[in-house]
Amino acid sequence: MEAYVAKKMGLEVEPVSSQVIPRDRHAAYFAALGVVASSLERLAVEIRHLQRTEVLEAEEYFSPVRKAPRPCRTKEIPC
């Protein structure tokens, strides 16, 4: 059962196992998770910096012709 479930999840079965997964696997998993989170945070800060009004390299596009939103007829069709 353990080998089947581990294979489906893409994991390896511990050769000498107890009920506790070795700490090294937890440490490696959380280290990788920390690196991914750090990279995403760096990307988010860079995008936020590029959107600042002083920089304006990544501003939101607005078309030159702006249309007013269509009014909602609440009695006929509820919004």
CSV table of C-alpha atoms in Angstrom, one decimal:
chain,number,residue,atom,x,y,z
A,1,MET,CA,0.0,0.0,0.0
A,2,GLU,CA,2.8,2.4,0.9
A,3,ALA,CA,4.7,1.8,-2.3
A,4,TYR,CA,1.5,2.3,-4.4
A,5,VAL,CA,0.6,5.6,-2.8
A,6,ALA,CA,4.2,6.9,-2.9
A,7,LYS,CA,4.4,6.0,-6.6
A,8,LYS,CA,1.2,7.8,-7.3
A,9,MET,CA,2.4,10.9,-5.5
A,10,GLY,CA,5.8,10.8,-7.1
A,11,LEU,CA,7.6,10.0,-3.9
A,12,GLU,CA,10.1,7.2,-2.9
A,13,VAL,CA,9.5,4.7,-0.2
A,14,GLU,CA,12.0,5.0,2.7
A,15,PRO,CA,14.2,1.9,2.8
A,16,VAL,CA,14.3,1.9,6.6
A,17,SER,CA,11.2,3.7,7.8
A,18,SER,CA,9.4,4.4,10.9
A,19,GLN,CA,6.2,6.4,11.4
A,20,VAL,CA,8.1,9.6,11.1
A,21,ILE,CA,9.4,10.9,7.8
A,22,PRO,CA,13.1,11.9,8.0
A,23,ARG,CA,13.7,15.5,9.0
A,24,ASP,CA,15.9,16.0,5.9
A,25,ARG,CA,12.9,15.7,3.6
A,26,HIS,CA,10.9,18.3,5.5
A,27,ALA,CA,13.9,20.6,5.5
A,28,ALA,CA,14.5,20.2,1.8
A,29,TYR,CA,10.8,20.8,1.0
A,30,PHE,CA,10.5,23.9,3.1
A,31,ALA,CA,13.8,25.3,1.8
A,32,ALA,CA,12.5,24.9,-1.7
A,33,LEU,CA,9.2,26.4,-0.7
A,34,GLY,CA,11.0,29.4,0.8
A,35,VAL,CA,13.1,29.9,-2.3
A,36,VAL,CA,9.9,29.9,-4.5
A,37,ALA,CA,8.2,32.3,-2.1
A,38,SER,CA,11.2,34.6,-2.0
A,39,SER,CA,11.3,34.7,-5.8
A,40,LEU,CA,7.6,35.5,-6.1
A,41,GLU,CA,7.9,38.3,-3.5
A,42,ARG,CA,10.9,39.8,-5.5
A,43,LEU,CA,8.8,39.7,-8.7
A,44,ALA,CA,5.8,41.3,-7.0
A,45,VAL,CA,8.0,44.1,-5.6
A,46,GLU,CA,9.5,44.7,-9.0
A,47,ILE,CA,6.1,44.9,-10.7
A,48,ARG,CA,4.9,47.3,-8.0
A,49,HIS,CA,8.0,49.5,-8.5
A,50,LEU,CA,7.5,49.6,-12.3
A,51,GLN,CA,3.9,50.7,-11.8
A,52,ARG,CA,4.8,53.7,-9.6
A,53,THR,CA,3.8,57.1,-11.1
A,54,GLU,CA,7.5,58.2,-11.2
A,55,VAL,CA,8.5,55.2,-13.3
A,56,LEU,CA,5.4,54.4,-15.3
A,57,GLU,CA,6.9,51.5,-17.2
A,58,ALA,CA,4.1,49.1,-16.5
A,59,GLU,CA,1.0,51.2,-16.4
A,60,GLU,CA,-2.5,50.0,-17.0
A,61,TYR,CA,-3.7,50.6,-20.6
A,62,PHE,CA,-6.7,52.9,-21.1
A,63,SER,CA,-8.2,53.3,-24.6
A,64,PRO,CA,-8.4,56.9,-25.9
A,65,VAL,CA,-12.2,56.5,-26.4
A,66,ARG,CA,-13.9,55.7,-23.1
A,67,LYS,CA,-17.5,54.7,-23.1
A,68,ALA,CA,-19.8,55.2,-20.2
A,69,PRO,CA,-21.1,52.0,-18.6
A,70,ARG,CA,-24.6,50.8,-19.8
A,71,PRO,CA,-27.3,51.7,-17.2
A,72,CYS,CA,-28.9,48.8,-15.5
A,73,ARG,CA,-32.7,48.5,-15.8
A,74,THR,CA,-33.4,46.9,-12.5
A,75,LYS,CA,-37.1,46.3,-13.1
A,76,GLU,CA,-36.5,44.3,-16.3
A,77,ILE,CA,-33.1,42.6,-15.7
A,78,PRO,CA,-31.6,42.6,-12.2
A,79,CYS,CA,-27.9,43.3,-12.1
